[in-house]
Coordinates of C-alpha atoms in Angstrom, one line a residue:
M1 CA 91.3 97.6 88.4
P2 CA 91.7 101.3 90.4
T3 CA 89.3 103.7 90.0
V4 CA 88.6 107.3 91.1
G5 CA 84.6 106.6 90.4
R6 CA 84.2 107.4 86.6
T7 CA 81.2 106.5 84.7
S8 CA 83.5 104.4 82.4
L9 CA 84.1 101.8 84.8
V10 CA 80.5 100.7 84.4
R11 CA 81.2 100.1 81.1
C12 CA 84.2 98.2 81.7
L13 CA 82.7 95.7 84.2
V14 CA 79.7 95.3 82.1
A15 CA 82.1 94.5 79.0
L16 CA 84.4 92.3 81.3
D17 CA 81.0 90.3 82.1
T18 CA 79.5 89.9 79.0
S19 CA 83.2 88.7 77.7
R20 CA 82.9 84.9 76.5
G21 CA 85.8 82.6 78.0
P22 CA 86.5 81.0 81.9
A23 CA 85.3 83.0 84.4
P24 CA 87.8 85.5 86.7
E25 CA 88.3 83.6 89.9
A26 CA 87.5 87.2 91.6
V27 CA 87.2 90.8 90.1
F28 CA 88.9 93.4 92.4
V29 CA 88.0 97.2 92.0
V30 CA 90.2 99.4 94.0
D31 CA 88.8 102.3 94.9
D32 CA 91.2 105.2 95.1
R33 CA 89.6 107.9 96.3
R34 CA 90.7 109.7 99.6
Y35 CA 87.2 110.0 100.9
P36 CA 85.4 107.2 99.1
D37 CA 81.7 108.7 99.6
P38 CA 79.3 108.0 98.2
P39 CA 80.1 104.3 97.6
L40 CA 80.8 103.1 94.1
V41 CA 77.5 101.9 92.1
L42 CA 78.5 98.6 90.4
P43 CA 76.5 97.0 88.0
P44 CA 75.0 93.5 88.6
T45 CA 77.5 91.2 87.4
S46 CA 78.0 87.2 87.7
V47 CA 81.4 87.2 88.7
P48 CA 81.0 89.1 92.4
V49 CA 83.0 92.2 91.9
K50 CA 85.0 93.0 95.5
V51 CA 85.6 96.4 96.3
L52 CA 88.4 97.5 97.8
L53 CA 89.8 100.8 99.2
S54 CA 93.7 102.2 99.1
G55 CA 93.2 105.8 100.3
G56 CA 93.8 108.2 97.5
R57 CA 97.7 107.0 96.8
G58 CA 97.5 106.6 93.6
P59 CA 97.3 103.8 90.7
A60 CA 100.6 102.0 91.7
A61 CA 99.3 101.6 95.5
A62 CA 95.5 101.0 94.3
R63 CA 96.9 97.8 91.9
N64 CA 99.3 96.6 95.0
V65 CA 96.1 96.8 97.0
G66 CA 94.5 94.5 94.4
W67 CA 96.8 92.1 93.4
R68 CA 97.7 91.2 97.0
A69 CA 94.1 90.3 97.6
A70 CA 94.3 87.7 95.0
A71 CA 94.9 84.0 95.3
S72 CA 95.5 83.2 91.6
T73 CA 98.3 82.0 89.8
W74 CA 97.7 85.1 87.4
V75 CA 96.6 88.7 87.6
A76 CA 95.3 90.5 84.7
F77 CA 95.5 94.6 85.3
L78 CA 93.0 96.8 83.5
D79 CA 92.5 100.3 83.9
D80 CA 88.6 101.5 84.7
D81 CA 88.3 103.5 81.1
V82 CA 89.0 100.5 78.4
V83 CA 86.4 98.0 77.1
P84 CA 87.5 94.5 76.7
G85 CA 86.7 92.7 73.5
P86 CA 83.7 90.1 73.5
T87 CA 86.2 87.3 73.5
W88 CA 88.9 89.0 75.7
L89 CA 88.5 86.5 78.8
E90 CA 88.9 83.6 76.2
Q91 CA 91.9 85.1 74.8
L92 CA 93.7 86.0 78.1
N93 CA 93.4 82.3 79.0
D94 CA 94.7 81.5 75.7
D95 CA 98.0 84.0 76.1
V96 CA 98.6 82.7 79.2
R97 CA 98.0 79.2 79.6
D98 CA 100.9 77.7 78.0
L99 CA 103.7 80.4 78.6
P100 CA 106.8 78.9 80.0
D101 CA 107.9 80.1 83.9
H102 CA 110.4 82.5 82.6
V103 CA 107.5 84.4 81.0
A104 CA 106.3 86.6 83.8
G105 CA 103.8 88.7 81.9
S106 CA 101.4 89.1 79.1
Q107 CA 100.2 92.7 77.6
G108 CA 97.0 92.7 75.8
R109 CA 96.8 95.0 72.7
V110 CA 94.9 98.3 73.1
R111 CA 93.1 99.9 69.9
V112 CA 92.1 103.4 70.2
P113 CA 89.4 104.7 68.0
L114 CA 90.0 108.1 66.3
P115 CA 87.5 109.9 64.2
P116 CA 88.1 108.8 60.6
E117 CA 86.6 112.4 59.1
R118 CA 89.5 114.4 60.6
R119 CA 92.6 114.6 61.6
P120 CA 92.8 113.6 65.5
T121 CA 93.6 116.5 68.4
D122 CA 96.4 116.8 70.5
A123 CA 94.6 114.8 73.2
E124 CA 93.5 112.0 71.0
R125 CA 97.1 111.3 69.4
G126 CA 98.3 110.9 72.9
T127 CA 95.9 108.8 73.8
A128 CA 96.6 106.7 70.5
A129 CA 100.1 106.5 71.4
L130 CA 98.9 104.1 74.1
A131 CA 98.5 101.3 71.3
H132 CA 102.2 101.4 70.8
A133 CA 103.0 101.7 74.4
R134 CA 104.8 98.7 76.2
W135 CA 103.9 97.2 79.2
I136 CA 101.1 99.3 80.1
T137 CA 98.6 98.2 82.7
A138 CA 95.7 99.2 80.5
D139 CA 95.5 95.5 79.8
M140 CA 98.9 93.7 81.3
A141 CA 98.6 90.2 83.2
Y142 CA 101.4 89.2 85.3
R143 CA 102.3 86.2 87.3
T144 CA 101.1 86.5 90.9
D145 CA 104.6 85.1 92.5
V146 CA 106.5 87.4 90.1
L147 CA 104.8 90.6 91.5
A148 CA 105.7 89.1 95.1
E149 CA 109.2 88.5 94.2
V150 CA 109.8 91.9 93.0
G151 CA 107.6 93.9 95.5
G152 CA 104.8 95.0 93.1
F153 CA 104.3 98.4 92.1
D154 CA 106.6 101.3 93.3
E155 CA 104.1 103.6 95.1
R156 CA 106.3 106.5 94.6
F157 CA 104.7 106.9 91.4
R158 CA 101.7 108.9 92.6
R159 CA 100.5 109.6 89.0
A160 CA 98.9 106.7 86.0
Y161 CA 102.2 107.2 84.7
R162 CA 105.6 105.3 84.2
E163 CA 104.7 103.2 87.4
D164 CA 104.0 100.4 84.7
S165 CA 107.2 100.9 82.9
D166 CA 109.3 100.8 86.2
L167 CA 107.9 97.6 87.2
A168 CA 108.5 96.0 83.7
L169 CA 112.1 96.8 84.0
R170 CA 112.6 95.4 87.5
V171 CA 110.6 92.4 86.2
C172 CA 113.1 91.9 83.4
G173 CA 115.9 93.1 85.2
A174 CA 115.0 89.9 87.8
G175 CA 115.6 87.3 84.5
Y176 CA 111.9 87.4 83.4
E177 CA 110.7 88.1 79.9
L178 CA 107.2 89.9 78.9
V179 CA 105.7 88.7 76.1
A180 CA 102.4 90.3 73.7
G181 CA 99.4 88.5 73.9
D182 CA 96.2 88.4 71.4
R183 CA 93.5 90.0 73.7
E184 CA 92.1 93.2 72.8
V185 CA 90.8 96.2 74.6
L186 CA 89.4 99.3 73.2
H187 CA 90.7 102.5 75.1
P188 CA 88.0 105.5 73.9
V189 CA 89.6 109.0 73.9
R190 CA 88.1 110.7 77.2
P191 CA 87.0 114.5 77.2
S192 CA 90.0 116.9 77.9
G193 CA 90.1 120.5 79.0
F194 CA 92.3 123.4 77.2
F195 CA 95.2 122.8 79.6
A196 CA 95.1 119.1 79.8
S197 CA 98.5 118.9 77.7
V198 CA 100.3 121.5 80.4
R199 CA 98.8 119.3 83.2
A200 CA 100.0 116.4 81.6
Q201 CA 103.9 118.0 82.1
A202 CA 103.7 116.7 85.4
G203 CA 104.9 113.5 84.2
N204 CA 108.5 114.8 84.0
A205 CA 108.9 114.5 87.5
D206 CA 108.0 110.6 87.1
D207 CA 110.7 111.0 84.6
A208 CA 113.5 112.2 86.8
L209 CA 112.7 109.3 89.5
M210 CA 112.9 106.8 86.3
R211 CA 116.2 108.2 85.1
R212 CA 117.2 108.0 89.2
R213 CA 116.2 104.3 89.6
H214 CA 117.2 103.1 86.1
G215 CA 119.9 105.1 84.7
R216 CA 120.0 107.1 81.1
T217 CA 119.2 104.5 79.2
W218 CA 115.6 103.7 80.6
R219 CA 114.0 105.0 77.9
R220 CA 115.3 102.7 75.3
R221 CA 114.8 99.7 77.6
A222 CA 111.0 100.8 78.0
G223 CA 110.4 101.8 74.5
A224 CA 109.6 105.2 75.6
S225 CA 109.8 108.1 73.2
P226 CA 113.1 110.6 73.2
G227 CA 110.6 113.2 74.7
R228 CA 111.6 116.7 73.9
L229 CA 112.7 117.9 77.1
R230 CA 116.2 119.3 75.7
L231 CA 114.4 121.7 73.2
H232 CA 112.4 122.9 76.2
A233 CA 115.0 123.7 78.4
V234 CA 116.5 125.7 75.7
T235 CA 113.6 127.3 74.9
T236 CA 112.9 128.5 78.6
A237 CA 116.1 129.5 78.6
A238 CA 116.1 131.6 76.1
G239 CA 113.0 133.4 77.2
A240 CA 114.1 133.9 80.5
T241 CA 117.5 135.1 79.0
A242 CA 115.6 137.6 76.7
L243 CA 113.5 139.2 79.7
G244 CA 116.8 139.5 81.8
L245 CA 118.6 141.4 79.0
A246 CA 115.4 143.4 78.4
A247 CA 115.4 144.4 82.2
R248 CA 119.0 145.6 81.6
R249 CA 118.0 147.2 78.6
R250 CA 120.3 145.5 76.7
R251 CA 117.9 145.4 73.7
I252 CA 120.0 143.7 70.6
A253 CA 121.0 140.7 73.1
A254 CA 117.3 140.5 74.2
L255 CA 116.0 140.4 70.6
V256 CA 118.6 137.6 69.7
A257 CA 117.5 135.7 72.5
G258 CA 113.9 136.3 72.2
A259 CA 114.0 135.4 68.7
V260 CA 115.5 132.1 70.0
W261 CA 112.4 131.8 72.0
A262 CA 110.0 132.9 69.3
G263 CA 111.3 130.2 66.5
L264 CA 111.7 127.2 69.2
T265 CA 108.2 128.1 70.4
G266 CA 107.0 128.2 67.0
E267 CA 108.4 125.0 65.4
F268 CA 106.6 123.4 68.7
A269 CA 102.9 125.4 68.3
A270 CA 103.2 124.4 64.2
R271 CA 104.2 121.0 64.6
R272 CA 101.1 120.2 66.8
I273 CA 99.1 122.3 64.7
V274 CA 99.8 120.8 61.6
A275 CA 99.3 117.2 62.7
G276 CA 95.6 118.0 64.3
P277 CA 92.6 118.8 62.9
R278 CA 93.3 123.0 62.8
T279 CA 89.8 123.9 63.8
P280 CA 90.0 127.5 65.6
T281 CA 89.8 126.1 69.1
E282 CA 92.4 123.7 68.3
V283 CA 94.6 126.2 67.0
A284 CA 94.4 128.4 69.8
R285 CA 94.6 125.6 72.4
M286 CA 98.1 124.8 70.7
A287 CA 99.4 128.2 70.5
V288 CA 98.6 128.9 74.0
T289 CA 100.0 125.4 75.5
S290 CA 103.2 125.8 73.3
V291 CA 104.4 128.9 75.3
L292 CA 103.3 127.5 78.5
I293 CA 104.6 123.6 78.2
P294 CA 108.6 124.5 78.0
P295 CA 109.1 126.1 81.5
V296 CA 106.3 123.7 83.2
A297 CA 107.8 120.8 81.8
C298 CA 111.4 122.0 83.0
A299 CA 110.1 122.6 86.3
Y300 CA 108.6 119.4 87.4
R301 CA 111.7 117.9 86.1
V302 CA 114.0 119.6 88.3
L303 CA 111.3 119.5 91.3
G304 CA 111.5 115.8 90.3
A305 CA 115.1 115.5 90.4
I306 CA 115.1 117.4 93.7
R307 CA 112.4 114.9 95.3
H308 CA 114.1 111.9 94.3
A309 CA 117.8 112.7 94.5
R310 CA 118.0 110.3 97.5
V311 CA 116.3 107.3 95.4
R312 CA 118.9 104.7 95.3
P313 CA 119.5 103.3 91.9
Y314 CA 117.7 99.9 91.0
S315 CA 119.8 96.5 91.6
P316 CA 118.5 93.4 91.4
T317 CA 120.6 91.7 94.1
R318 CA 119.8 94.4 96.4
D319 CA 116.3 95.4 95.7
H320 CA 114.9 91.8 95.7
R321 CA 115.7 88.3 97.1
G322 CA 114.0 85.7 95.6
P323 CA 110.0 84.7 96.3
R324 CA 110.3 85.7 99.9
G325 CA 110.3 89.3 99.7
W326 CA 111.7 92.5 98.6
T327 CA 113.7 95.1 100.1
R328 CA 114.2 98.9 99.0

């Protein structure tokens, strides 16, 4: 369980400790703060919780620290902001107990509570999408020897984004299968700031790494949505063209390019506003961030493509060599 010390960690550990079923051999909480001070304050639990340090290198590195410390046949990953159900341990045991050797992983179900009295906000819709995501480490169990075989999580993924999809594609590429289990965790929606959706565009750099590693078809194989990057690129190009033409006093051409930019930006904002609660604050948030998201998304994608230009495409025969280890 990687953490940066969020208060939700205590709630998760309490829910895990009170869950009915076979107790885990060990519970590892990996403190991923660069400077882990003050120390984590953990609740008393029946199974001792071991705190490990990963040096602030991101959740992929933190999870590697955790599973490599485990001596069990299976290791289950949880995010520190989920709430395991009252029978989660029992269902986890049932989910993995009789799986054949060629099945390397079992995914739990994620339930996101949304307000029943209104439409969800943009942030709430983003969290709700986790309920349909594949192989996410909010609740995912893997065979420890398979993790060793494929090398675990790729630590070049520094954010909590795509590192789980990359691992799953490599596990499947090694000839294993992943299945869905019956256990369930609750994933509450965290409060988000005004520009949270803009900051989230940093994930486009990770998408560039995914494309470099797994090719153009990675989204379909990972069950990821197609995204809107192409439209963002057109929107950004139209806006930049309009500004450039205006600077050269080519007014008619600038108006045409500006109209294209305004039309695409308006459609993007309207789509997000209509799906939400349409409160003044949410409308303002969607209007402002819909202007900022296209160029920010494109910038992160370009930076990611440059940063990962020398990354080799994934090859099952080259990137891992059986249970003895993994080579890049």
